[in-house]
PDB file of C-alpha atoms in Angstrom:
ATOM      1  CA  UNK A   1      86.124  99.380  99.769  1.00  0.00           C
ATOM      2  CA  UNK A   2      83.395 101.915  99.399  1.00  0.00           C
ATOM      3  CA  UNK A   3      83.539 103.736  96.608  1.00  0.00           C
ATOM      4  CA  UNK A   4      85.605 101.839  94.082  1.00  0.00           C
ATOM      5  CA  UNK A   5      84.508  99.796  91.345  1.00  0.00           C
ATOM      6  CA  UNK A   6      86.864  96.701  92.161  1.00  0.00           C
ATOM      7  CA  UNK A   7      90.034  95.626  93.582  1.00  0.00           C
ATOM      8  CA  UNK A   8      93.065  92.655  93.449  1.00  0.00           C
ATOM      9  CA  UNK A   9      95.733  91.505  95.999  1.00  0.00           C
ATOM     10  CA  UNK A  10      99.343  91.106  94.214  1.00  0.00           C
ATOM     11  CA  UNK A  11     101.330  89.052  95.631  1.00  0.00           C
ATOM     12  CA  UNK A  12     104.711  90.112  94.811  1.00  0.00           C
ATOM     13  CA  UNK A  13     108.636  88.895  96.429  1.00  0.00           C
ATOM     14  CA  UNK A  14     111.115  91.005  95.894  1.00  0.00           C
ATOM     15  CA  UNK A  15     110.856  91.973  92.518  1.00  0.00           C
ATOM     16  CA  UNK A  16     109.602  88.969  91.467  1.00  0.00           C
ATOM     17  CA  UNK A  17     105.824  89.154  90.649  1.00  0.00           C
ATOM     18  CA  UNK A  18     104.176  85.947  91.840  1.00  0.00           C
ATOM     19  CA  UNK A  19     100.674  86.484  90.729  1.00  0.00           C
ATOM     20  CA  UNK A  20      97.520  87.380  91.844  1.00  0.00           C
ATOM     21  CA  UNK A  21      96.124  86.164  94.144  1.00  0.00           C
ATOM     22  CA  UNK A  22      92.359  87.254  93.846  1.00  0.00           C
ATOM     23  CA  UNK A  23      90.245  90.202  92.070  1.00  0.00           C
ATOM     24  CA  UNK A  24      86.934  91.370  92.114  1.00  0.00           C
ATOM     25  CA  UNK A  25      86.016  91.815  88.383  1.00  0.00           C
ATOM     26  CA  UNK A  26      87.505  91.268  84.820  1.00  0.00           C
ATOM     27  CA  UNK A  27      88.820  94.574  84.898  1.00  0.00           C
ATOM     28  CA  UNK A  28      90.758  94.353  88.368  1.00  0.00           C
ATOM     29  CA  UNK A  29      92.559  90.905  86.768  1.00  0.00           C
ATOM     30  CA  UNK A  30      93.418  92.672  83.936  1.00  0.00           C
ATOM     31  CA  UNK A  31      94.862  95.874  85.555  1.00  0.00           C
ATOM     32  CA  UNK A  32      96.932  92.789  87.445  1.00  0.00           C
ATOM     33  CA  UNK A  33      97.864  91.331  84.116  1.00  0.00           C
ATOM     34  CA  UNK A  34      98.872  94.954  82.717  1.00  0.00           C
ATOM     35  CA  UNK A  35     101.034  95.704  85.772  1.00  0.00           C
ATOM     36  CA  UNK A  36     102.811  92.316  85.140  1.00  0.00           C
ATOM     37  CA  UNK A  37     102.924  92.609  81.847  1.00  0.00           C
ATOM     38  CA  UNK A  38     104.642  96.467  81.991  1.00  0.00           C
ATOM     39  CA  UNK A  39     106.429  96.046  85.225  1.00  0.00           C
ATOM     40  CA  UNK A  40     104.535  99.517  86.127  1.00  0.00           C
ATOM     41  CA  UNK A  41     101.668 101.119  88.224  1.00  0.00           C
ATOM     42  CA  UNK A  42     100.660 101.084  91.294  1.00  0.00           C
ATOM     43  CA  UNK A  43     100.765  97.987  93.195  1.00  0.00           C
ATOM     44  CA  UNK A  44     104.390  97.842  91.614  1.00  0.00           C
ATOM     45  CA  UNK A  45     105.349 100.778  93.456  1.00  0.00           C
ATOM     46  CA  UNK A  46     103.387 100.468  96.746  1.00  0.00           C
ATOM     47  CA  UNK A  47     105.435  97.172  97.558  1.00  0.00           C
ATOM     48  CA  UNK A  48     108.541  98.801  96.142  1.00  0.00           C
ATOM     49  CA  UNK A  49     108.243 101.803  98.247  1.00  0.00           C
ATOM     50  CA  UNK A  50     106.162 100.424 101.016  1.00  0.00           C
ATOM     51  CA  UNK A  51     103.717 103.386 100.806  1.00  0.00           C
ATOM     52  CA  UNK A  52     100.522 103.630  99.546  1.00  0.00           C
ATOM     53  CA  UNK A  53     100.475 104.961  95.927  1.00  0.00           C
ATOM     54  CA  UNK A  54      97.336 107.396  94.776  1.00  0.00           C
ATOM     55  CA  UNK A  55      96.467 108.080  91.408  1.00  0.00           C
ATOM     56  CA  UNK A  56      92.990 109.760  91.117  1.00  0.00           C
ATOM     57  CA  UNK A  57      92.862 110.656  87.877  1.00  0.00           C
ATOM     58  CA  UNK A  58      94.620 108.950  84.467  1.00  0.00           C
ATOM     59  CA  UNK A  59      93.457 111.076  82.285  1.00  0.00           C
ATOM     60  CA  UNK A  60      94.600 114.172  83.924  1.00  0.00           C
ATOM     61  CA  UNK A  61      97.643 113.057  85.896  1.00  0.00           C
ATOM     62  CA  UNK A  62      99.071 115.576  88.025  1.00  0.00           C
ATOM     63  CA  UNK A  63     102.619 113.598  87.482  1.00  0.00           C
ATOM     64  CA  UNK A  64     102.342 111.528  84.205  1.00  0.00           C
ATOM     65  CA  UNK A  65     103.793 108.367  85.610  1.00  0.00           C
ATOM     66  CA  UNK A  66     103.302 104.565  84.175  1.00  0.00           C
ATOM     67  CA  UNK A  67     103.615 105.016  80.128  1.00  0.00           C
ATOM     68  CA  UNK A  68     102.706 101.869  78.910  1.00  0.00           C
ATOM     69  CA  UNK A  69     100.489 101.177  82.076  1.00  0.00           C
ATOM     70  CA  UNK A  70      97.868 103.855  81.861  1.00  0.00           C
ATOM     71  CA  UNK A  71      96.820 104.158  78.579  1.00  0.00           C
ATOM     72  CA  UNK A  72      96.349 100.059  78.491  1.00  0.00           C
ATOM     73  CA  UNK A  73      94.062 100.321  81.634  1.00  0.00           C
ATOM     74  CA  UNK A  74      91.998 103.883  80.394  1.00  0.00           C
ATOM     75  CA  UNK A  75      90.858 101.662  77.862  1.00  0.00           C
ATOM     76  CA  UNK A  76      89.539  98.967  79.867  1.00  0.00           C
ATOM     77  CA  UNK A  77      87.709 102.095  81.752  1.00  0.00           C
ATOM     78  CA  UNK A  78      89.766 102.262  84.934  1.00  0.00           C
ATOM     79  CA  UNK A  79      90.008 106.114  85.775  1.00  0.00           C
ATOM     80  CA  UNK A  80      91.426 105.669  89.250  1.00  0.00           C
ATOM     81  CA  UNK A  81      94.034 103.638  90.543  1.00  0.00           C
ATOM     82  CA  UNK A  82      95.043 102.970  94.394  1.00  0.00           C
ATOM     83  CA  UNK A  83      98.092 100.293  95.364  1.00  0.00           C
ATOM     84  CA  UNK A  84      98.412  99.833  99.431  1.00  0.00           C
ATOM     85  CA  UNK A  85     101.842  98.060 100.242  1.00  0.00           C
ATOM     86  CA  UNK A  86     100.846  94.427 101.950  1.00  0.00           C
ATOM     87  CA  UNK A  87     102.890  94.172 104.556  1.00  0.00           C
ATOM     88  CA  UNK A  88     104.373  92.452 108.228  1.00  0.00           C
ATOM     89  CA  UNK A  89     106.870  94.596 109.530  1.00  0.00           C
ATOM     90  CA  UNK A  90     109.252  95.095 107.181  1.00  0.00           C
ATOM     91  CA  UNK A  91     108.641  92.571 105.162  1.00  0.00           C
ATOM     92  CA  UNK A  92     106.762  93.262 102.180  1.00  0.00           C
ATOM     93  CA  UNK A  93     103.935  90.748 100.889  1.00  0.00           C
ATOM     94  CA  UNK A  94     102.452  92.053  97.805  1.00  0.00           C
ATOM     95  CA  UNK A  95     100.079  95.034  97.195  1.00  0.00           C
ATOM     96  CA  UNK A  96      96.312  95.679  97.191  1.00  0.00           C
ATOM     97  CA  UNK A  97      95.073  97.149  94.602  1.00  0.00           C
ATOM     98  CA  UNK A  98      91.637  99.365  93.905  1.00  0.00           C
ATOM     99  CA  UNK A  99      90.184 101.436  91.173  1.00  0.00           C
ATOM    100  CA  UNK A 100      87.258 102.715  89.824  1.00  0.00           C
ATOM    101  CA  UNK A 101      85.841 103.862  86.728  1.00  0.00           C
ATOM    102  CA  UNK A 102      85.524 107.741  87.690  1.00  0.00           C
ATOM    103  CA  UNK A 103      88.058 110.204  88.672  1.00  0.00           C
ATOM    104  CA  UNK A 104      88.582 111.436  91.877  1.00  0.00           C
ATOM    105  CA  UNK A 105      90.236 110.829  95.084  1.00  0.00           C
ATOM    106  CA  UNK A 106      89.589 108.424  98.031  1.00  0.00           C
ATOM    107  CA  UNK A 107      87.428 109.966 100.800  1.00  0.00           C
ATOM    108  CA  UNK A 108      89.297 109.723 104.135  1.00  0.00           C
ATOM    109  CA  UNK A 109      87.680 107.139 105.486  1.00  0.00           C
ATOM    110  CA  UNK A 110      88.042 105.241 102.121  1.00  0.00           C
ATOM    111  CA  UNK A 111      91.630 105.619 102.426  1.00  0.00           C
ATOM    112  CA  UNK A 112      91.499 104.067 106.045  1.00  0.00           C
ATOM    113  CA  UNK A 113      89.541 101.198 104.953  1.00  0.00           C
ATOM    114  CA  UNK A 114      91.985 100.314 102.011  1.00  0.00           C
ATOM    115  CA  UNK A 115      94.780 100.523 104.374  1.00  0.00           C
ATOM    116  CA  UNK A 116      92.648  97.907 107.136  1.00  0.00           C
ATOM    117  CA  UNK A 117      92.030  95.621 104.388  1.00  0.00           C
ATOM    118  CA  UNK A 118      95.993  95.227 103.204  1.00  0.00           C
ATOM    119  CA  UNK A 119      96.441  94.864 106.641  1.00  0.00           C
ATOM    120  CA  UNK A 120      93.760  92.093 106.594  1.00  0.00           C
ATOM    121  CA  UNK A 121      95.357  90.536 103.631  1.00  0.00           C
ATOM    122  CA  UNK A 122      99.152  90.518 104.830  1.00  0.00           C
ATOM    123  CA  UNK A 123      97.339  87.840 108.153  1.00  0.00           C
ATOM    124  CA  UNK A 124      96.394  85.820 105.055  1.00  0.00           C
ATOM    125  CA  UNK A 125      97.296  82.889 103.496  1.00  0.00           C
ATOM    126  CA  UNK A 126      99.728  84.292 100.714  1.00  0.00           C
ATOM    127  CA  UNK A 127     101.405  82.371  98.137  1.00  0.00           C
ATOM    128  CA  UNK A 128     105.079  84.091  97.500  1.00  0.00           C
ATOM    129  CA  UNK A 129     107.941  83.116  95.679  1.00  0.00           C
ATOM    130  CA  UNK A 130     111.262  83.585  96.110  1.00  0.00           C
ATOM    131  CA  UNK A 131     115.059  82.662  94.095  1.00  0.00           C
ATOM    132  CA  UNK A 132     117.668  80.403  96.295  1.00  0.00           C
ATOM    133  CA  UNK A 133     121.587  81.110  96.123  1.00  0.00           C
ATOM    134  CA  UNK A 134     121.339  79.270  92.779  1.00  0.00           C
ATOM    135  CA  UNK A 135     118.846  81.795  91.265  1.00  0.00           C
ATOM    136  CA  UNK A 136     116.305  78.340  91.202  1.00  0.00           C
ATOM    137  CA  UNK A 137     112.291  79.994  92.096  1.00  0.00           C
ATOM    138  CA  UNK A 138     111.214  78.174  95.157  1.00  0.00           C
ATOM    139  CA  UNK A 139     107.356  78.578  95.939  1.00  0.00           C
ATOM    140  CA  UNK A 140     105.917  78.943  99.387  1.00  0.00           C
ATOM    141  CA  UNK A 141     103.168  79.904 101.500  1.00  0.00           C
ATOM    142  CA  UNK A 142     103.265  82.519 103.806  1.00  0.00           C
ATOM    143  CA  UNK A 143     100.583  82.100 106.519  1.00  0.00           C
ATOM    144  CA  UNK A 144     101.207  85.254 109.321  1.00  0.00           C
ATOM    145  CA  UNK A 145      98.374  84.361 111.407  1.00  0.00           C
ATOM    146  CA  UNK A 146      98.781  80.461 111.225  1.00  0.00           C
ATOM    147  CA  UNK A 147     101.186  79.981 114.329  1.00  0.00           C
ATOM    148  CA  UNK A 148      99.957  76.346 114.612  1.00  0.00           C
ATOM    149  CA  UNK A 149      97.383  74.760 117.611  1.00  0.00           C
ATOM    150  CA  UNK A 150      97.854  76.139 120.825  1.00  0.00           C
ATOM    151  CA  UNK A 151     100.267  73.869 122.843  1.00  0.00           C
ATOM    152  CA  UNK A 152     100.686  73.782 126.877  1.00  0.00           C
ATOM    153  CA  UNK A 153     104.145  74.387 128.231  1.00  0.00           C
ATOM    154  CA  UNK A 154     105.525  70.444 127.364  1.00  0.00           C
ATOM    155  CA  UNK A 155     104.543  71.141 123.306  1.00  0.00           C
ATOM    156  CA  UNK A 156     101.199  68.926 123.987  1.00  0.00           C
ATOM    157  CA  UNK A 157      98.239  70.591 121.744  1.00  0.00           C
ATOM    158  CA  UNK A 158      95.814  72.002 123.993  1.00  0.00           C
ATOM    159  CA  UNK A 159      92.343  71.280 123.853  1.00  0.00           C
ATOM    160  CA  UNK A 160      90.248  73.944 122.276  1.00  0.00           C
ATOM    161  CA  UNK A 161      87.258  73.959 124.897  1.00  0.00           C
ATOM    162  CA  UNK A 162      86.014  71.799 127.205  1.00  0.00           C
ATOM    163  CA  UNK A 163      85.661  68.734 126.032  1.00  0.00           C
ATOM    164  CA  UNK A 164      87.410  68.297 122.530  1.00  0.00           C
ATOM    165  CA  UNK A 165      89.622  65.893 121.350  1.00  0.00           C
ATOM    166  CA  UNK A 166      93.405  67.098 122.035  1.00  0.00           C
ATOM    167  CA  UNK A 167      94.939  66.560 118.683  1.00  0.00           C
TER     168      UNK A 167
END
């Protein structure tokens, strides 16, 4: 996104943090780390509250929030933080997360790129995680735009133009 100095996806189940599962910079994977680490900030609360969460200034908070969070990532240089709830539906995937190393808020049409690009990222190939009945992690993949080949009406796969192999 314009205008920020880097950005992560979380991918996040529940409350269970999975991981990351990509960042721009050094600084983005550690802001990851430190929201792991902490259980605060704002990825952590855009997937719990499924909105986006805004923080434009650390030093100067206009709600002190996150108190082991923002001093940790002030001194890796972050001033700004952003976490955008990655979602389908209802069901929440994770969270994106941007910052940058000034102050200040997203421009409007910063904000309405960050919120394109979590979209972009829920129709991705996630990794999640999730606890059975038995409280036992079971890994999976989440794939939301992955509905398998196209198939004709008797479950054949259809051939993708003229001319391909039907698989």
């Amino acid at each position: 996104v314009t205008g920020t100095t880097g950005a992560a996806i979380m991918v996040l189940s529940g409350p269970l943090v999975t991981g990351s599962w990509c960042t721009t910079d050094a600084v983005a994977a550690h802001v990851e780390e430190l929201q792991f680490t902490f259980g605060e900030g704002p990825c952590i609360d855009a997937h719990r509250t499924g909105r986006p969460v805004l923080e434009d200034d650390l030093r100067e908070p206009v709600t002190p929030r996150w108190p082991a969070f923002t001093p940790a990532v002030l001194a890796d240089g972050a001033r700004a933080v952003f976490g955008f709830p990655i979602r389908i539906g209802a069901v929440r995937l994770g969270a994106l997360n941007l910052y940058r190393n000034t102050p200040g808020p997203l421009s409007d049409d910063e904000y309405e790129d960050a919120l394109v690009l979590a979209e972009v990222a829920a129709r991705a190939d996630l990794p999640l995680s999730h606890r059975d009945d038995a409280g036992a992690v079971v890994h999976c993949r989440v794939a939301a735009h992955d509905r398998g080949p196209p198939t004709d009406a008797s479950g054949r796969r259809r051939r993708a133009f003229p001319g391909a192999a039907a698989g």
